[in-house]
A tleap script that builds the chain and sets N, CA, C and O, in Angstrom:
source leaprc.protein.ff14SB
mol = sequence {
  NMET PRO PRO HIE GLN GLN SER PRO THR GLN
  ALA VAL GLN ALA GLY THR LEU THR VAL ILE
  GLN LEU ALA GLN PHE LEU GLY VAL SER ARG
  ALA THR VAL TRP ARG LEU HIE ALA ALA GLU
  LYS MET PRO ALA PRO ILE ARG PHE GLY ARG
  ALA VAL ARG TRP ASP ARG TRP THR ILE GLU
  GLU TRP LEU ALA ALA GLY ALA PRO ALA ARG
  GLN GLU TRP GLU GLN LEU GLN ASP ALA VAL
  ARG ARG GLU SER ALA ALA ARG ARG ARG THR
  ARG CYS GLU ILE ARG THR GLN THR THR LYS
  ARG GLU PRO LEU ARG GLY ARG VAL ALA ARG
  THR GLN THR LEU THR THR CLEU
}
set mol.1.N position { -2.193 -12.304 -0.128 }
set mol.1.CA position { -2.424 -10.878 -0.057 }
set mol.1.C position { -3.321 -10.477 -1.228 }
set mol.1.O position { -3.056 -10.873 -2.363 }
set mol.2.N position { -4.367 -9.706 -0.978 }
set mol.2.CA position { -5.252 -9.271 -2.062 }
set mol.2.C position { -4.494 -8.421 -3.083 }
set mol.2.O position { -3.551 -7.719 -2.719 }
set mol.3.N position { -4.901 -8.479 -4.374 }
set mol.3.CA position { -4.180 -7.751 -5.425 }
set mol.3.C position { -4.060 -6.253 -5.165 }
set mol.3.O position { -3.048 -5.655 -5.530 }
set mol.4.N position { -5.063 -5.627 -4.544 }
set mol.4.CA position { -5.001 -4.185 -4.329 }
set mol.4.C position { -4.009 -3.798 -3.235 }
set mol.4.O position { -3.669 -2.623 -3.104 }
set mol.5.N position { -3.540 -4.768 -2.449 }
set mol.5.CA position { -2.579 -4.484 -1.386 }
set mol.5.C position { -1.158 -4.881 -1.765 }
set mol.5.O position { -0.249 -4.766 -0.943 }
set mol.6.N position { -0.950 -5.345 -2.992 }
set mol.6.CA position { 0.369 -5.782 -3.424 }
set mol.6.C position { 1.212 -4.595 -3.884 }
set mol.6.O position { 0.697 -3.613 -4.417 }
set mol.7.N position { 2.514 -4.712 -3.665 }
set mol.7.CA position { 3.421 -3.711 -4.206 }
set mol.7.C position { 3.545 -3.966 -5.709 }
set mol.7.O position { 3.187 -5.051 -6.169 }
set mol.8.N position { 4.040 -2.998 -6.489 }
set mol.8.CA position { 4.190 -3.217 -7.931 }
set mol.8.C position { 5.037 -4.446 -8.258 }
set mol.8.O position { 4.730 -5.177 -9.199 }
set mol.9.N position { 6.097 -4.676 -7.489 }
set mol.9.CA position { 6.941 -5.842 -7.734 }
set mol.9.C position { 6.173 -7.130 -7.479 }
set mol.9.O position { 6.292 -8.088 -8.244 }
set mol.10.N position { 5.381 -7.160 -6.401 }
set mol.10.CA position { 4.594 -8.355 -6.099 }
set mol.10.C position { 3.541 -8.584 -7.171 }
set mol.10.O position { 3.255 -9.730 -7.518 }
set mol.11.N position { 2.960 -7.512 -7.701 }
set mol.11.CA position { 1.949 -7.651 -8.746 }
set mol.11.C position { 2.558 -8.231 -10.006 }
set mol.11.O position { 1.952 -9.079 -10.660 }
set mol.12.N position { 3.759 -7.774 -10.349 }
set mol.12.CA position { 4.443 -8.311 -11.538 }
set mol.12.C position { 4.806 -9.761 -11.300 }
set mol.12.O position { 4.635 -10.602 -12.183 }
set mol.13.N position { 5.307 -10.059 -10.112 }
set mol.13.CA position { 5.709 -11.427 -9.817 }
set mol.13.C position { 4.521 -12.383 -9.770 }
set mol.13.O position { 4.704 -13.591 -9.923 }
set mol.14.N position { 3.310 -11.872 -9.563 }
set mol.14.CA position { 2.132 -12.728 -9.528 }
set mol.14.C position { 1.893 -13.385 -10.885 }
set mol.14.O position { 1.319 -14.473 -10.948 }
set mol.15.N position { 2.320 -12.748 -11.963 }
set mol.15.CA position { 2.172 -13.317 -13.306 }
set mol.15.C position { 3.382 -14.108 -13.737 }
set mol.15.O position { 3.541 -14.423 -14.916 }
set mol.16.N position { 4.242 -14.432 -12.780 }
set mol.16.CA position { 5.457 -15.166 -13.104 }
set mol.16.C position { 5.491 -16.492 -12.353 }
set mol.16.O position { 4.731 -16.722 -11.412 }
set mol.17.N position { 6.394 -17.350 -12.799 }
set mol.17.CA position { 6.532 -18.675 -12.197 }
set mol.17.C position { 7.938 -18.857 -11.652 }
set mol.17.O position { 8.914 -18.498 -12.311 }
set mol.18.N position { 8.044 -19.412 -10.458 }
set mol.18.CA position { 9.351 -19.790 -9.920 }
set mol.18.C position { 9.790 -21.066 -10.630 }
set mol.18.O position { 9.019 -21.657 -11.387 }
set mol.19.N position { 11.013 -21.485 -10.388 }
set mol.19.CA position { 11.494 -22.711 -11.019 }
set mol.19.C position { 10.656 -23.914 -10.569 }
set mol.19.O position { 10.401 -24.825 -11.356 }
set mol.20.N position { 10.234 -23.912 -9.309 }
set mol.20.CA position { 9.413 -25.022 -8.805 }
set mol.20.C position { 8.041 -25.022 -9.486 }
set mol.20.O position { 7.553 -26.064 -9.923 }
set mol.21.N position { 7.423 -23.829 -9.569 }
set mol.21.CA position { 6.113 -23.735 -10.216 }
set mol.21.C position { 6.207 -24.095 -11.698 }
set mol.21.O position { 5.327 -24.767 -12.235 }
set mol.22.N position { 7.282 -23.644 -12.357 }
set mol.22.CA position { 7.463 -23.959 -13.769 }
set mol.22.C position { 7.658 -25.455 -13.969 }
set mol.22.O position { 7.114 -26.031 -14.911 }
set mol.23.N position { 8.426 -26.084 -13.094 }
set mol.23.CA position { 8.636 -27.531 -13.182 }
set mol.23.C position { 7.305 -28.273 -13.039 }
set mol.23.O position { 7.036 -29.220 -13.777 }
set mol.24.N position { 6.480 -27.841 -12.091 }
set mol.24.CA position { 5.171 -28.469 -11.917 }
set mol.24.C position { 4.293 -28.223 -13.144 }
set mol.24.O position { 3.593 -29.125 -13.603 }
set mol.25.N position { 4.335 -27.011 -13.666 }
set mol.25.CA position { 3.534 -26.651 -14.837 }
set mol.25.C position { 3.918 -27.492 -16.050 }
set mol.25.O position { 3.054 -27.937 -16.806 }
set mol.26.N position { 5.233 -27.708 -16.231 }
set mol.26.CA position { 5.717 -28.491 -17.373 }
set mol.26.C position { 5.696 -29.991 -17.113 }
set mol.26.O position { 5.798 -30.788 -18.047 }
set mol.27.N position { 5.566 -30.375 -15.856 }
set mol.27.CA position { 5.562 -31.798 -15.510 }
set mol.27.C position { 6.952 -32.412 -15.550 }
set mol.27.O position { 7.108 -33.581 -15.903 }
set mol.28.N position { 7.961 -31.627 -15.188 }
set mol.28.CA position { 9.345 -32.099 -15.159 }
set mol.28.C position { 9.956 -31.724 -13.817 }
set mol.28.O position { 9.309 -31.075 -12.995 }
set mol.29.N position { 11.198 -32.131 -13.597 }
set mol.29.CA position { 11.871 -31.786 -12.348 }
set mol.29.C position { 12.504 -30.395 -12.436 }
set mol.29.O position { 12.640 -29.824 -13.517 }
set mol.30.N position { 12.889 -29.863 -11.259 }
set mol.30.CA position { 13.579 -28.565 -11.246 }
set mol.30.C position { 14.889 -28.653 -12.009 }
set mol.30.O position { 15.257 -27.723 -12.727 }
set mol.31.N position { 15.591 -29.761 -11.856 }
set mol.31.CA position { 16.869 -29.946 -12.546 }
set mol.31.C position { 16.675 -29.899 -14.056 }
set mol.31.O position { 17.507 -29.349 -14.778 }
set mol.32.N position { 15.578 -30.477 -14.531 }
set mol.32.CA position { 15.300 -30.451 -15.974 }
set mol.32.C position { 15.038 -29.026 -16.436 }
set mol.32.O position { 15.480 -28.637 -17.517 }
set mol.33.N position { 14.331 -28.248 -15.640 }
set mol.33.CA position { 14.095 -26.836 -15.999 }
set mol.33.C position { 15.428 -26.118 -16.127 }
set mol.33.O position { 15.651 -25.393 -17.097 }
set mol.34.N position { 16.323 -26.313 -15.152 }
set mol.34.CA position { 17.628 -25.646 -15.207 }
set mol.34.C position { 18.457 -26.145 -16.382 }
set mol.34.O position { 19.187 -25.367 -16.995 }
set mol.35.N position { 18.355 -27.438 -16.705 }
set mol.35.CA position { 19.076 -27.968 -17.879 }
set mol.35.C position { 18.554 -27.346 -19.160 }
set mol.35.O position { 19.336 -26.955 -20.026 }
set mol.36.N position { 17.216 -27.250 -19.288 }
set mol.36.CA position { 16.622 -26.618 -20.471 }
set mol.36.C position { 17.052 -25.156 -20.575 }
set mol.36.O position { 17.341 -24.663 -21.666 }
set mol.37.N position { 17.091 -24.473 -19.441 }
set mol.37.CA position { 17.519 -23.074 -19.417 }
set mol.37.C position { 18.987 -22.958 -19.851 }
set mol.37.O position { 19.320 -22.118 -20.687 }
set mol.38.N position { 19.857 -23.791 -19.291 }
set mol.38.CA position { 21.284 -23.748 -19.614 }
set mol.38.C position { 21.545 -24.083 -21.079 }
set mol.38.O position { 22.457 -23.530 -21.694 }
set mol.39.N position { 20.746 -24.986 -21.635 }
set mol.39.CA position { 20.898 -25.380 -23.041 }
set mol.39.C position { 20.179 -24.418 -23.982 }
set mol.39.O position { 20.178 -24.621 -25.196 }
set mol.40.N position { 19.568 -23.368 -23.425 }
set mol.40.CA position { 18.818 -22.362 -24.190 }
set mol.40.C position { 17.716 -22.995 -25.042 }
set mol.40.O position { 17.533 -22.663 -26.214 }
set mol.41.N position { 16.992 -23.916 -24.411 }
set mol.41.CA position { 15.886 -24.580 -25.094 }
set mol.41.C position { 14.532 -24.094 -24.612 }
set mol.41.O position { 13.499 -24.669 -24.955 }
set mol.42.N position { 14.541 -23.035 -23.818 }
set mol.42.CA position { 13.289 -22.442 -23.343 }
set mol.42.C position { 13.474 -20.932 -23.250 }
set mol.42.O position { 14.607 -20.451 -23.265 }
set mol.43.N position { 12.371 -20.171 -23.155 }
set mol.43.CA position { 12.498 -18.714 -23.074 }
set mol.43.C position { 13.360 -18.277 -21.886 }
set mol.43.O position { 13.418 -18.950 -20.857 }
set mol.44.N position { 14.014 -17.155 -22.056 }
set mol.44.CA position { 14.861 -16.614 -20.994 }
set mol.44.C position { 14.003 -16.170 -19.814 }
set mol.44.O position { 12.885 -15.691 -20.002 }
set mol.45.N position { 14.520 -16.328 -18.609 }
set mol.45.CA position { 13.769 -15.901 -17.424 }
set mol.45.C position { 13.880 -14.396 -17.209 }
set mol.45.O position { 14.659 -13.709 -17.869 }
set mol.46.N position { 13.081 -13.909 -16.270 }
set mol.46.CA position { 13.119 -12.521 -15.832 }
set mol.46.C position { 13.799 -12.531 -14.471 }
set mol.46.O position { 13.533 -13.411 -13.653 }
set mol.47.N position { 14.660 -11.579 -14.225 }
set mol.47.CA position { 15.342 -11.525 -12.930 }
set mol.47.C position { 14.843 -10.336 -12.120 }
set mol.47.O position { 14.807 -9.207 -12.608 }
set mol.48.N position { 14.461 -10.605 -10.888 }
set mol.48.CA position { 14.093 -9.586 -9.911 }
set mol.48.C position { 15.177 -9.645 -8.839 }
set mol.48.O position { 15.050 -10.394 -7.870 }
set mol.49.N position { 16.237 -8.865 -9.007 }
set mol.49.CA position { 17.370 -8.982 -8.101 }
set mol.49.C position { 17.984 -10.358 -8.287 }
set mol.49.O position { 18.434 -10.700 -9.381 }
set mol.50.N position { 18.004 -11.149 -7.222 }
set mol.50.CA position { 18.546 -12.504 -7.312 }
set mol.50.C position { 17.476 -13.525 -7.678 }
set mol.50.O position { 17.795 -14.664 -8.020 }
set mol.51.N position { 16.223 -13.129 -7.611 }
set mol.51.CA position { 15.128 -14.052 -7.907 }
set mol.51.C position { 15.007 -14.273 -9.415 }
set mol.51.O position { 15.101 -13.327 -10.198 }
set mol.52.N position { 14.799 -15.508 -9.809 }
set mol.52.CA position { 14.646 -15.871 -11.216 }
set mol.52.C position { 13.215 -16.337 -11.427 }
set mol.52.O position { 12.738 -17.231 -10.727 }
set mol.53.N position { 12.533 -15.735 -12.386 }
set mol.53.CA position { 11.132 -16.076 -12.669 }
set mol.53.C position { 10.936 -16.176 -14.182 }
set mol.53.O position { 11.676 -15.583 -14.967 }
set mol.54.N position { 9.918 -16.943 -14.561 }
set mol.54.CA position { 9.520 -17.026 -15.958 }
set mol.54.C position { 8.125 -16.445 -16.082 }
set mol.54.O position { 7.261 -16.698 -15.243 }
set mol.55.N position { 7.909 -15.670 -17.123 }
set mol.55.CA position { 6.603 -15.068 -17.369 }
set mol.55.C position { 5.620 -16.156 -17.790 }
set mol.55.O position { 5.873 -16.904 -18.734 }
set mol.56.N position { 4.497 -16.234 -17.079 }
set mol.56.CA position { 3.504 -17.276 -17.334 }
set mol.56.C position { 2.985 -17.208 -18.777 }
set mol.56.O position { 2.879 -18.233 -19.450 }
set mol.57.N position { 2.662 -15.993 -19.246 }
set mol.57.CA position { 2.131 -15.832 -20.599 }
set mol.57.C position { 3.158 -16.285 -21.633 }
set mol.57.O position { 2.802 -16.954 -22.603 }
set mol.58.N position { 4.415 -15.930 -21.439 }
set mol.58.CA position { 5.470 -16.315 -22.376 }
set mol.58.C position { 5.597 -17.828 -22.440 }
set mol.58.O position { 5.728 -18.392 -23.527 }
set mol.59.N position { 5.561 -18.483 -21.306 }
set mol.59.CA position { 5.674 -19.951 -21.284 }
set mol.59.C position { 4.488 -20.584 -21.999 }
set mol.59.O position { 4.658 -21.538 -22.758 }
set mol.60.N position { 3.283 -20.059 -21.762 }
set mol.60.CA position { 2.104 -20.617 -22.432 }
set mol.60.C position { 2.199 -20.425 -23.944 }
set mol.60.O position { 1.880 -21.341 -24.703 }
set mol.61.N position { 2.633 -19.248 -24.390 }
set mol.61.CA position { 2.798 -18.987 -25.824 }
set mol.61.C position { 3.905 -19.852 -26.414 }
set mol.61.O position { 3.779 -20.345 -27.536 }
set mol.62.N position { 4.976 -20.037 -25.672 }
set mol.62.CA position { 6.093 -20.862 -26.105 }
set mol.62.C position { 5.633 -22.309 -26.318 }
set mol.62.O position { 5.992 -22.939 -27.313 }
set mol.63.N position { 4.849 -22.822 -25.390 }
set mol.63.CA position { 4.319 -24.182 -25.533 }
set mol.63.C position { 3.356 -24.276 -26.720 }
set mol.63.O position { 3.377 -25.257 -27.464 }
set mol.64.N position { 2.508 -23.247 -26.896 }
set mol.64.CA position { 1.560 -23.246 -28.016 }
set mol.64.C position { 2.289 -23.202 -29.356 }
set mol.64.O position { 1.774 -23.694 -30.360 }
set mol.65.N position { 3.491 -22.612 -29.375 }
set mol.65.CA position { 4.280 -22.526 -30.605 }
set mol.65.C position { 5.084 -23.799 -30.851 }
set mol.65.O position { 5.819 -23.881 -31.834 }
set mol.66.N position { 4.955 -24.789 -29.974 }
set mol.66.CA position { 5.660 -26.055 -30.164 }
set mol.66.C position { 6.956 -26.155 -29.388 }
set mol.66.O position { 7.765 -27.043 -29.658 }
set mol.67.N position { 7.175 -25.265 -28.431 }
set mol.67.CA position { 8.363 -25.260 -27.568 }
set mol.67.C position { 9.665 -25.208 -28.369 }
set mol.67.O position { 10.518 -26.083 -28.214 }
set mol.68.N position { 9.830 -24.184 -29.233 }
set mol.68.CA position { 11.083 -24.077 -29.983 }
set mol.68.C position { 12.246 -23.659 -29.082 }
set mol.68.O position { 12.037 -23.193 -27.962 }
set mol.69.N position { 13.467 -23.829 -29.580 }
set mol.69.CA position { 14.657 -23.398 -28.838 }
set mol.69.C position { 14.616 -21.882 -28.663 }
set mol.69.O position { 13.916 -21.183 -29.395 }
set mol.70.N position { 15.373 -21.384 -27.688 }
set mol.70.CA position { 15.330 -19.961 -27.333 }
set mol.70.C position { 15.604 -19.047 -28.528 }
set mol.70.O position { 14.886 -18.069 -28.735 }
set mol.71.N position { 16.628 -19.356 -29.309 }
set mol.71.CA position { 16.971 -18.485 -30.433 }
set mol.71.C position { 15.820 -18.417 -31.444 }
set mol.71.O position { 15.468 -17.339 -31.923 }
set mol.72.N position { 15.242 -19.573 -31.762 }
set mol.72.CA position { 14.103 -19.601 -32.696 }
set mol.72.C position { 12.898 -18.867 -32.090 }
set mol.72.O position { 12.190 -18.143 -32.791 }
set mol.73.N position { 12.673 -19.061 -30.786 }
set mol.73.CA position { 11.565 -18.397 -30.103 }
set mol.73.C position { 11.728 -16.882 -30.163 }
set mol.73.O position { 10.769 -16.165 -30.446 }
set mol.74.N position { 12.934 -16.393 -29.899 }
set mol.74.CA position { 13.180 -14.955 -29.938 }
set mol.74.C position { 13.008 -14.397 -31.350 }
set mol.74.O position { 12.522 -13.279 -31.520 }
set mol.75.N position { 13.403 -15.171 -32.361 }
set mol.75.CA position { 13.197 -14.739 -33.749 }
set mol.75.C position { 11.704 -14.648 -34.061 }
set mol.75.O position { 11.257 -13.709 -34.719 }
set mol.76.N position { 10.939 -15.628 -33.587 }
set mol.76.CA position { 9.484 -15.592 -33.780 }
set mol.76.C position { 8.884 -14.371 -33.105 }
set mol.76.O position { 8.035 -13.694 -33.684 }
set mol.77.N position { 9.320 -14.085 -31.880 }
set mol.77.CA position { 8.804 -12.931 -31.143 }
set mol.77.C position { 9.174 -11.621 -31.826 }
set mol.77.O position { 8.366 -10.693 -31.868 }
set mol.78.N position { 10.403 -11.540 -32.366 }
set mol.78.CA position { 10.816 -10.329 -33.093 }
set mol.78.C position { 9.952 -10.131 -34.332 }
set mol.78.O position { 9.558 -9.008 -34.645 }
set mol.79.N position { 9.657 -11.226 -35.040 }
set mol.79.CA position { 8.806 -11.136 -36.236 }
set mol.79.C position { 7.409 -10.653 -35.863 }
set mol.79.O position { 6.823 -9.836 -36.574 }
set mol.80.N position { 6.879 -11.149 -34.762 }
set mol.80.CA position { 5.549 -10.732 -34.305 }
set mol.80.C position { 5.566 -9.252 -33.949 }
set mol.80.O position { 4.641 -8.516 -34.295 }
set mol.81.N position { 6.621 -8.813 -33.255 }
set mol.81.CA position { 6.724 -7.389 -32.883 }
set mol.81.C position { 6.822 -6.497 -34.117 }
set mol.81.O position { 6.177 -5.451 -34.181 }
set mol.82.N position { 7.635 -6.911 -35.106 }
set mol.82.CA position { 7.766 -6.113 -36.331 }
set mol.82.C position { 6.440 -6.035 -37.076 }
set mol.82.O position { 6.065 -4.971 -37.570 }
set mol.83.N position { 5.731 -7.151 -37.157 }
set mol.83.CA position { 4.433 -7.178 -37.841 }
set mol.83.C position { 3.424 -6.290 -37.122 }
set mol.83.O position { 2.653 -5.570 -37.756 }
set mol.84.N position { 3.437 -6.348 -35.795 }
set mol.84.CA position { 2.525 -5.528 -35.010 }
set mol.84.C position { 2.838 -4.046 -35.197 }
set mol.84.O position { 1.926 -3.232 -35.334 }
set mol.85.N position { 4.125 -3.694 -35.205 }
set mol.85.CA position { 4.516 -2.299 -35.404 }
set mol.85.C position { 4.121 -1.827 -36.796 }
set mol.85.O position { 3.686 -0.687 -36.962 }
set mol.86.N position { 4.267 -2.687 -37.795 }
set mol.86.CA position { 3.890 -2.320 -39.164 }
set mol.86.C position { 2.384 -2.082 -39.249 }
set mol.86.O position { 1.940 -1.151 -39.921 }
set mol.87.N position { 1.594 -2.922 -38.569 }
set mol.87.CA position { 0.139 -2.723 -38.576 }
set mol.87.C position { -0.236 -1.407 -37.899 }
set mol.87.O position { -1.125 -0.694 -38.364 }
set mol.88.N position { 0.451 -1.087 -36.789 }
set mol.88.CA position { 0.170 0.175 -36.100 }
set mol.88.C position { 0.509 1.362 -36.994 }
set mol.88.O position { -0.254 2.326 -37.057 }
set mol.89.N position { 1.657 1.301 -37.694 }
set mol.89.CA position { 2.039 2.386 -38.599 }
set mol.89.C position { 1.018 2.537 -39.710 }
set mol.89.O position { 0.650 3.658 -40.061 }
set mol.90.N position { 0.553 1.423 -40.272 }
set mol.90.CA position { -0.433 1.463 -41.347 }
set mol.90.C position { -1.730 2.081 -40.858 }
set mol.90.O position { -2.324 2.905 -41.553 }
set mol.91.N position { -2.177 1.694 -39.671 }
set mol.91.CA position { -3.407 2.274 -39.121 }
set mol.91.C position { -3.258 3.766 -38.913 }
set mol.91.O position { -4.187 4.525 -39.188 }
set mol.92.N position { -2.094 4.201 -38.427 }
set mol.92.CA position { -1.873 5.637 -38.208 }
set mol.92.C position { -1.866 6.386 -39.531 }
set mol.92.O position { -2.422 7.480 -39.626 }
set mol.93.N position { -1.242 5.807 -40.555 }
set mol.93.CA position { -1.199 6.453 -41.864 }
set mol.93.C position { -2.599 6.567 -42.444 }
set mol.93.O position { -2.959 7.607 -42.996 }
set mol.94.N position { -3.386 5.514 -42.325 }
set mol.94.CA position { -4.754 5.543 -42.848 }
set mol.94.C position { -5.567 6.588 -42.085 }
set mol.94.O position { -6.340 7.335 -42.684 }
set mol.95.N position { -5.393 6.637 -40.775 }
set mol.95.CA position { -6.138 7.585 -39.957 }
set mol.95.C position { -5.788 9.023 -40.330 }
set mol.95.O position { -6.677 9.870 -40.411 }
set mol.96.N position { -4.510 9.311 -40.558 }
set mol.96.CA position { -4.128 10.685 -40.893 }
set mol.96.C position { -4.554 11.058 -42.303 }
set mol.96.O position { -4.800 12.231 -42.580 }
set mol.97.N position { -4.646 10.085 -43.196 }
set mol.97.CA position { -5.084 10.379 -44.562 }
set mol.97.C position { -6.579 10.639 -44.616 }
set mol.97.O position { -7.027 11.471 -45.405 }
set mol.98.N position { -7.354 9.956 -43.804 }
set mol.98.CA position { -8.816 10.086 -43.867 }
set mol.98.C position { -9.356 11.179 -42.957 }
set mol.98.O position { -10.493 11.618 -43.131 }
set mol.99.N position { -8.564 11.623 -41.996 }
set mol.99.CA position { -9.032 12.643 -41.059 }
set mol.99.C position { -8.562 14.009 -41.521 }
set mol.99.O position { -7.367 14.227 -41.720 }
set mol.100.N position { -9.496 14.923 -41.692 }
set mol.100.CA position { -9.138 16.290 -42.038 }
set mol.100.C position { -9.029 17.078 -40.748 }
set mol.100.O position { -9.888 16.994 -39.871 }
set mol.101.N position { -7.986 17.824 -40.655 }
set mol.101.CA position { -7.779 18.616 -39.445 }
set mol.101.C position { -8.331 20.016 -39.671 }
set mol.101.O position { -7.933 20.726 -40.594 }
set mol.102.N position { -9.251 20.384 -38.807 }
set mol.102.CA position { -9.838 21.716 -38.897 }
set mol.102.C position { -9.216 22.597 -37.831 }
set mol.102.O position { -8.900 22.117 -36.742 }
set mol.103.N position { -9.032 23.898 -38.130 }
set mol.103.CA position { -8.452 24.784 -37.128 }
set mol.103.C position { -9.396 24.970 -35.950 }
set mol.103.O position { -10.610 24.804 -36.068 }
set mol.104.N position { -8.814 25.313 -34.828 }
set mol.104.CA position { -9.610 25.562 -33.625 }
set mol.104.C position { -10.191 26.970 -33.713 }
set mol.104.O position { -9.599 27.924 -33.209 }
set mol.105.N position { -11.326 27.090 -34.342 }
set mol.105.CA position { -11.915 28.402 -34.596 }
set mol.105.C position { -12.375 29.103 -33.321 }
set mol.105.O position { -12.100 30.288 -33.133 }
set mol.106.N position { -13.055 28.399 -32.468 }
set mol.106.CA position { -13.611 29.010 -31.267 }
set mol.106.C position { -12.540 29.590 -30.363 }
set mol.106.O position { -12.655 30.726 -29.904 }
set mol.107.N position { -11.504 28.816 -30.108 }
set mol.107.CA position { -10.449 29.265 -29.211 }
set mol.107.C position { -9.682 30.441 -29.824 }
set mol.107.O position { -9.391 31.418 -29.135 }
set mol.108.N position { -9.357 30.348 -31.111 }
set mol.108.CA position { -8.623 31.410 -31.790 }
set mol.108.C position { -9.462 32.678 -31.840 }
set mol.108.O position { -8.944 33.768 -31.598 }
set mol.109.N position { -10.743 32.554 -32.150 }
set mol.109.CA position { -11.627 33.722 -32.254 }
set mol.109.C position { -11.743 34.426 -30.910 }
set mol.109.O position { -11.718 35.655 -30.847 }
set mol.110.N position { -11.871 33.642 -29.821 }
set mol.110.CA position { -11.973 34.256 -28.502 }
set mol.110.C position { -10.689 34.983 -28.136 }
set mol.110.O position { -10.739 36.069 -27.557 }
set mol.111.N position { -9.539 34.402 -28.463 }
set mol.111.CA position { -8.260 35.030 -28.164 }
set mol.111.C position { -8.107 36.341 -28.938 }
set mol.111.O position { -7.656 37.345 -28.387 }
set mol.112.N position { -8.478 36.324 -30.202 }
set mol.112.CA position { -8.378 37.528 -31.011 }
set mol.112.C position { -9.322 38.627 -30.492 }
set mol.112.O position { -8.966 39.805 -30.484 }
set mol.113.N position { -10.503 38.233 -30.069 }
set mol.113.CA position { -11.456 39.201 -29.556 }
set mol.113.C position { -10.927 39.845 -28.277 }
set mol.113.O position { -11.047 41.058 -28.103 }
set mol.114.N position { -10.345 39.051 -27.386 }
set mol.114.CA position { -9.843 39.577 -26.120 }
set mol.114.C position { -8.650 40.497 -26.354 }
set mol.114.O position { -8.505 41.494 -25.647 }
set mol.115.N position { -7.801 40.193 -27.314 }
set mol.115.CA position { -6.626 41.031 -27.547 }
set mol.115.C position { -6.988 42.340 -28.236 }
set mol.115.O position { -6.270 43.330 -28.100 }
set mol.116.N position { -8.093 42.352 -28.973 }
set mol.116.CA position { -8.485 43.584 -29.656 }
set mol.116.C position { -9.191 44.566 -28.724 }
set mol.116.O position { -9.274 45.755 -29.032 }
set mol.117.N position { -9.699 44.089 -27.598 }
set mol.117.CA position { -10.403 44.979 -26.666 }
set mol.117.C position { -9.488 45.810 -25.885 }
set mol.117.O position { -9.930 46.609 -25.059 }
savepdb mol mol.pdb
quit
């Protein structure tokens, strides 16, 4: 089905992997994927009702990070999120310090003129 004809759920699921697809991607059996999941040695899956899927991007990042255990992976992800939030806060602070806010003269002047007539 073309991407523009997919429902939102189908579009989200397009970026995910089933257990069979994940097993093929990792080069292991389905049973090994379930064993890794049960032992918490891989990222947690996403559930769509009864369907279990793994986010493709998360799996690729997990492998690039050396395939750490789930707890270590989640700690790494939390650290990345905190660092990203801190950078966003810093950018906002710098932006508000360097930007001078000027009053809306045109709109205020027009309103005052109309009320005085």
